Amino acid sequence: MQNRKATSSDILEIKLLWGEVFGDSDGYINSFINHFGVNTCYVCEINHTIVAMAFALPTTLSTHYSNLTTLYLYACATHP
């Protein structure tokens, strides 16, 4: 098992896993990846096949005292 940051060559497998797990339309998945990019995605692969993924989207959390830079985890999926 290998965990790594996704690359552009992973886009097709990411889209297939996303569609299988969440059932979202190709249009939504394409729009999301076009907006946030594949460089915000981390994948887990076994035998060169992606079996899990998660997008780590940079965001700012505002509190009464300060603004904190953090990551929002989105589209966390594991192959069924």
mmCIF file of N, CA and C in Angstrom:
data_model
loop_
_atom_site.group_PDB
_atom_site.id
_atom_site.type_symbol
_atom_site.label_atom_id
_atom_site.label_comp_id
_atom_site.label_asym_id
_atom_site.label_seq_id
_atom_site.Cartn_x
_atom_site.Cartn_y
_atom_site.Cartn_z
ATOM 1 N N MET A 1 0.849 -1.167 0.000
ATOM 2 C CA MET A 1 0.000 0.000 0.000
ATOM 3 C C MET A 1 0.895 1.230 0.000
ATOM 4 N N GLN A 2 0.525 2.224 -0.827
ATOM 5 C CA GLN A 2 1.294 3.457 -0.908
ATOM 6 C C GLN A 2 0.339 4.646 -0.809
ATOM 7 N N ASN A 3 0.678 5.602 0.046
ATOM 8 C CA ASN A 3 -0.059 6.861 0.160
ATOM 9 C C ASN A 3 0.782 7.942 -0.488
ATOM 10 N N ARG A 4 0.128 8.794 -1.286
ATOM 11 C CA ARG A 4 0.873 9.846 -1.971
ATOM 12 C C ARG A 4 -0.073 10.939 -2.440
ATOM 13 N N LYS A 5 0.520 12.040 -2.856
ATOM 14 C CA LYS A 5 -0.240 13.128 -3.439
ATOM 15 C C LYS A 5 -0.618 12.737 -4.864
ATOM 16 N N ALA A 6 -1.832 13.049 -5.262
ATOM 17 C CA ALA A 6 -2.299 12.699 -6.601
ATOM 18 C C ALA A 6 -1.588 13.544 -7.657
ATOM 19 N N THR A 7 -1.535 13.003 -8.873
ATOM 20 C CA THR A 7 -0.983 13.710 -10.021
ATOM 21 C C THR A 7 -2.043 13.751 -11.115
ATOM 22 N N SER A 8 -1.770 14.495 -12.155
ATOM 23 C CA SER A 8 -2.733 14.616 -13.249
ATOM 24 C C SER A 8 -3.004 13.270 -13.916
ATOM 25 N N SER A 9 -2.068 12.346 -13.845
ATOM 26 C CA SER A 9 -2.294 11.033 -14.445
ATOM 27 C C SER A 9 -3.294 10.192 -13.634
ATOM 28 N N ASP A 10 -3.670 10.644 -12.441
ATOM 29 C CA ASP A 10 -4.625 9.932 -11.589
ATOM 30 C C ASP A 10 -6.068 10.392 -11.792
ATOM 31 N N ILE A 11 -6.279 11.420 -12.588
ATOM 32 C CA ILE A 11 -7.603 12.035 -12.673
ATOM 33 C C ILE A 11 -8.688 11.031 -13.051
ATOM 34 N N LEU A 12 -8.449 10.207 -14.031
ATOM 35 C CA LEU A 12 -9.480 9.257 -14.449
ATOM 36 C C LEU A 12 -9.860 8.312 -13.310
ATOM 37 N N GLU A 13 -8.868 7.757 -12.612
ATOM 38 C CA GLU A 13 -9.168 6.842 -11.497
ATOM 39 C C GLU A 13 -9.881 7.562 -10.362
ATOM 40 N N ILE A 14 -9.496 8.808 -10.093
ATOM 41 C CA ILE A 14 -10.147 9.599 -9.047
ATOM 42 C C ILE A 14 -11.610 9.815 -9.402
ATOM 43 N N LYS A 15 -11.875 10.184 -10.653
ATOM 44 C CA LYS A 15 -13.248 10.410 -11.088
ATOM 45 C C LYS A 15 -14.078 9.129 -10.999
ATOM 46 N N LEU A 16 -13.493 8.005 -11.384
ATOM 47 C CA LEU A 16 -14.221 6.734 -11.315
ATOM 48 C C LEU A 16 -14.551 6.362 -9.872
ATOM 49 N N LEU A 17 -13.579 6.528 -8.970
ATOM 50 C CA LEU A 17 -13.817 6.211 -7.561
ATOM 51 C C LEU A 17 -14.874 7.143 -6.982
ATOM 52 N N TRP A 18 -14.763 8.426 -7.268
ATOM 53 C CA TRP A 18 -15.727 9.418 -6.782
ATOM 54 C C TRP A 18 -17.137 9.046 -7.233
ATOM 55 N N GLY A 19 -17.282 8.764 -8.525
ATOM 56 C CA GLY A 19 -18.595 8.419 -9.052
ATOM 57 C C GLY A 19 -19.163 7.161 -8.418
ATOM 58 N N GLU A 20 -18.307 6.183 -8.202
ATOM 59 C CA GLU A 20 -18.762 4.924 -7.611
ATOM 60 C C GLU A 20 -19.199 5.103 -6.157
ATOM 61 N N VAL A 21 -18.449 5.869 -5.399
ATOM 62 C CA VAL A 21 -18.729 6.027 -3.969
ATOM 63 C C VAL A 21 -19.867 7.007 -3.710
ATOM 64 N N PHE A 22 -19.851 8.158 -4.398
ATOM 65 C CA PHE A 22 -20.823 9.209 -4.092
ATOM 66 C C PHE A 22 -21.979 9.293 -5.085
ATOM 67 N N GLY A 23 -21.805 8.745 -6.282
ATOM 68 C CA GLY A 23 -22.868 8.788 -7.272
ATOM 69 C C GLY A 23 -23.094 10.152 -7.901
ATOM 70 N N ASP A 24 -22.143 11.070 -7.753
ATOM 71 C CA ASP A 24 -22.287 12.402 -8.344
ATOM 72 C C ASP A 24 -22.148 12.339 -9.860
ATOM 73 N N SER A 25 -22.682 13.338 -10.529
ATOM 74 C CA SER A 25 -22.624 13.396 -11.986
ATOM 75 C C SER A 25 -21.201 13.717 -12.449
ATOM 76 N N ASP A 26 -20.907 13.325 -13.676
ATOM 77 C CA ASP A 26 -19.603 13.656 -14.261
ATOM 78 C C ASP A 26 -19.397 15.163 -14.294
ATOM 79 N N GLY A 27 -20.479 15.901 -14.554
ATOM 80 C CA GLY A 27 -20.385 17.358 -14.598
ATOM 81 C C GLY A 27 -19.936 17.944 -13.277
ATOM 82 N N TYR A 28 -20.513 17.453 -12.167
ATOM 83 C CA TYR A 28 -20.126 17.960 -10.839
ATOM 84 C C TYR A 28 -18.674 17.607 -10.533
ATOM 85 N N ILE A 29 -18.304 16.354 -10.787
ATOM 86 C CA ILE A 29 -16.934 15.908 -10.493
ATOM 87 C C ILE A 29 -15.934 16.710 -11.308
ATOM 88 N N ASN A 30 -16.204 16.886 -12.593
ATOM 89 C CA ASN A 30 -15.301 17.666 -13.449
ATOM 90 C C ASN A 30 -15.192 19.102 -12.977
ATOM 91 N N SER A 31 -16.318 19.692 -12.616
ATOM 92 C CA SER A 31 -16.325 21.075 -12.141
ATOM 93 C C SER A 31 -15.485 21.218 -10.871
ATOM 94 N N PHE A 32 -15.657 20.278 -9.944
ATOM 95 C CA PHE A 32 -14.889 20.327 -8.698
ATOM 96 C C PHE A 32 -13.391 20.224 -8.976
ATOM 97 N N ILE A 33 -13.000 19.238 -9.773
ATOM 98 C CA ILE A 33 -11.570 19.034 -10.046
ATOM 99 C C ILE A 33 -10.998 20.203 -10.841
ATOM 100 N N ASN A 34 -11.768 20.743 -11.769
ATOM 101 C CA ASN A 34 -11.292 21.909 -12.520
ATOM 102 C C ASN A 34 -11.094 23.112 -11.612
ATOM 103 N N HIS A 35 -11.963 23.253 -10.610
ATOM 104 C CA HIS A 35 -11.866 24.410 -9.704
ATOM 105 C C HIS A 35 -10.749 24.242 -8.664
ATOM 106 N N PHE A 36 -10.709 23.092 -8.001
ATOM 107 C CA PHE A 36 -9.762 22.903 -6.903
ATOM 108 C C PHE A 36 -8.458 22.241 -7.326
ATOM 109 N N GLY A 37 -8.455 21.552 -8.437
ATOM 110 C CA GLY A 37 -7.245 20.905 -8.936
ATOM 111 C C GLY A 37 -6.979 19.576 -8.275
ATOM 112 N N VAL A 38 -6.257 18.746 -8.988
ATOM 113 C CA VAL A 38 -5.918 17.422 -8.480
ATOM 114 C C VAL A 38 -4.794 17.500 -7.447
ATOM 115 N N ASN A 39 -4.084 18.627 -7.411
ATOM 116 C CA ASN A 39 -2.972 18.768 -6.470
ATOM 117 C C ASN A 39 -3.435 18.908 -5.021
ATOM 118 N N THR A 40 -4.748 19.000 -4.791
ATOM 119 C CA THR A 40 -5.268 19.037 -3.417
ATOM 120 C C THR A 40 -5.733 17.655 -2.967
ATOM 121 N N CYS A 41 -5.514 16.653 -3.815
ATOM 122 C CA CYS A 41 -5.985 15.297 -3.538
ATOM 123 C C CYS A 41 -4.834 14.391 -3.100
ATOM 124 N N TYR A 42 -5.131 13.536 -2.150
ATOM 125 C CA TYR A 42 -4.192 12.511 -1.696
ATOM 126 C C TYR A 42 -4.845 11.160 -1.948
ATOM 127 N N VAL A 43 -4.047 10.206 -2.383
ATOM 128 C CA VAL A 43 -4.592 8.893 -2.730
ATOM 129 C C VAL A 43 -3.828 7.788 -2.007
ATOM 130 N N CYS A 44 -4.504 6.663 -1.891
ATOM 131 C CA CYS A 44 -3.897 5.439 -1.399
ATOM 132 C C CYS A 44 -4.055 4.427 -2.521
ATOM 133 N N GLU A 45 -2.978 3.766 -2.871
ATOM 134 C CA GLU A 45 -3.077 2.777 -3.933
ATOM 135 C C GLU A 45 -2.490 1.447 -3.505
ATOM 136 N N ILE A 46 -3.081 0.408 -4.062
ATOM 137 C CA ILE A 46 -2.605 -0.954 -3.871
ATOM 138 C C ILE A 46 -2.393 -1.535 -5.259
ATOM 139 N N ASN A 47 -1.201 -2.064 -5.492
ATOM 140 C CA ASN A 47 -0.865 -2.621 -6.811
ATOM 141 C C ASN A 47 -1.163 -1.628 -7.932
ATOM 142 N N HIS A 48 -0.800 -0.364 -7.713
ATOM 143 C CA HIS A 48 -0.942 0.708 -8.707
ATOM 144 C C HIS A 48 -2.388 1.030 -9.058
ATOM 145 N N THR A 49 -3.328 0.677 -8.163
ATOM 146 C CA THR A 49 -4.734 1.011 -8.339
ATOM 147 C C THR A 49 -5.178 1.859 -7.155
ATOM 148 N N ILE A 50 -5.803 2.997 -7.431
ATOM 149 C CA ILE A 50 -6.265 3.881 -6.362
ATOM 150 C C ILE A 50 -7.467 3.244 -5.664
ATOM 151 N N VAL A 51 -7.354 3.068 -4.354
ATOM 152 C CA VAL A 51 -8.424 2.445 -3.566
ATOM 153 C C VAL A 51 -9.020 3.407 -2.539
ATOM 154 N N ALA A 52 -8.400 4.566 -2.350
ATOM 155 C CA ALA A 52 -8.938 5.562 -1.424
ATOM 156 C C ALA A 52 -8.418 6.931 -1.830
ATOM 157 N N MET A 53 -9.175 7.965 -1.448
ATOM 158 C CA MET A 53 -8.771 9.329 -1.776
ATOM 159 C C MET A 53 -9.368 10.293 -0.771
ATOM 160 N N ALA A 54 -8.775 11.471 -0.699
ATOM 161 C CA ALA A 54 -9.311 12.573 0.101
ATOM 162 C C ALA A 54 -8.733 13.865 -0.447
ATOM 163 N N PHE A 55 -9.585 14.867 -0.578
ATOM 164 C CA PHE A 55 -9.135 16.200 -0.967
ATOM 165 C C PHE A 55 -8.910 17.004 0.305
ATOM 166 N N ALA A 56 -7.785 17.693 0.395
ATOM 167 C CA ALA A 56 -7.447 18.545 1.530
ATOM 168 C C ALA A 56 -7.432 19.984 1.015
ATOM 169 N N LEU A 57 -8.538 20.681 1.238
ATOM 170 C CA LEU A 57 -8.723 22.017 0.684
ATOM 171 C C LEU A 57 -8.277 23.078 1.677
ATOM 172 N N PRO A 58 -7.358 23.951 1.270
ATOM 173 C CA PRO A 58 -6.896 25.002 2.177
ATOM 174 C C PRO A 58 -8.029 25.977 2.483
ATOM 175 N N THR A 59 -8.134 26.334 3.738
ATOM 176 C CA THR A 59 -9.171 27.272 4.154
ATOM 177 C C THR A 59 -8.697 28.038 5.387
ATOM 178 N N THR A 60 -9.469 29.031 5.765
ATOM 179 C CA THR A 60 -9.172 29.811 6.962
ATOM 180 C C THR A 60 -10.342 29.684 7.928
ATOM 181 N N LEU A 61 -10.033 29.358 9.156
ATOM 182 C CA LEU A 61 -11.024 29.257 10.214
ATOM 183 C C LEU A 61 -10.925 30.523 11.058
ATOM 184 N N SER A 62 -12.008 31.281 11.100
ATOM 185 C CA SER A 62 -12.006 32.539 11.856
ATOM 186 C C SER A 62 -12.610 32.310 13.237
ATOM 187 N N THR A 63 -11.894 32.780 14.251
ATOM 188 C CA THR A 63 -12.389 32.718 15.622
ATOM 189 C C THR A 63 -12.499 34.156 16.141
ATOM 190 N N HIS A 64 -12.949 34.296 17.365
ATOM 191 C CA HIS A 64 -13.019 35.626 17.968
ATOM 192 C C HIS A 64 -11.622 36.212 18.172
ATOM 193 N N TYR A 65 -10.610 35.342 18.212
ATOM 194 C CA TYR A 65 -9.274 35.786 18.570
ATOM 195 C C TYR A 65 -8.315 35.859 17.389
ATOM 196 N N SER A 66 -8.525 35.029 16.378
ATOM 197 C CA SER A 66 -7.573 35.015 15.259
ATOM 198 C C SER A 66 -8.147 34.240 14.074
ATOM 199 N N ASN A 67 -7.414 34.290 12.998
ATOM 200 C CA ASN A 67 -7.717 33.486 11.819
ATOM 201 C C ASN A 67 -6.682 32.376 11.739
ATOM 202 N N LEU A 68 -7.149 31.157 11.591
ATOM 203 C CA LEU A 68 -6.262 30.002 11.562
ATOM 204 C C LEU A 68 -6.272 29.371 10.181
ATOM 205 N N THR A 69 -5.101 29.129 9.637
ATOM 206 C CA THR A 69 -4.997 28.414 8.375
ATOM 207 C C THR A 69 -5.141 26.930 8.661
ATOM 208 N N THR A 70 -6.017 26.280 7.908
ATOM 209 C CA THR A 70 -6.292 24.870 8.152
ATOM 210 C C THR A 70 -6.638 24.179 6.835
ATOM 211 N N LEU A 71 -6.972 22.910 6.903
ATOM 212 C CA LEU A 71 -7.396 22.150 5.738
ATOM 213 C C LEU A 71 -8.788 21.585 5.989
ATOM 214 N N TYR A 72 -9.620 21.626 4.970
ATOM 215 C CA TYR A 72 -10.962 21.058 5.021
ATOM 216 C C TYR A 72 -10.930 19.764 4.206
ATOM 217 N N LEU A 73 -11.205 18.644 4.843
ATOM 218 C CA LEU A 73 -11.195 17.366 4.139
ATOM 219 C C LEU A 73 -12.533 17.170 3.438
ATOM 220 N N TYR A 74 -12.456 16.826 2.153
ATOM 221 C CA TYR A 74 -13.657 16.693 1.330
ATOM 222 C C TYR A 74 -13.505 15.500 0.406
ATOM 223 N N ALA A 75 -14.612 14.885 0.068
ATOM 224 C CA ALA A 75 -14.642 13.737 -0.855
ATOM 225 C C ALA A 75 -13.691 12.637 -0.387
ATOM 226 N N CYS A 76 -13.769 12.317 0.887
ATOM 227 C CA CYS A 76 -12.979 11.198 1.424
ATOM 228 C C CYS A 76 -13.701 9.920 1.044
ATOM 229 N N ALA A 77 -13.019 9.056 0.323
ATOM 230 C CA ALA A 77 -13.676 7.864 -0.209
ATOM 231 C C ALA A 77 -12.748 6.665 -0.170
ATOM 232 N N THR A 78 -13.352 5.519 0.085
ATOM 233 C CA THR A 78 -12.637 4.246 0.031
ATOM 234 C C THR A 78 -13.406 3.315 -0.891
ATOM 235 N N HIS A 79 -12.692 2.639 -1.755
ATOM 236 C CA HIS A 79 -13.355 1.714 -2.681
ATOM 237 C C HIS A 79 -14.158 0.694 -1.878
ATOM 238 N N PRO A 80 -15.411 0.464 -2.294
ATOM 239 C CA PRO A 80 -16.275 -0.454 -1.549
ATOM 240 C C PRO A 80 -15.681 -1.858 -1.484
#
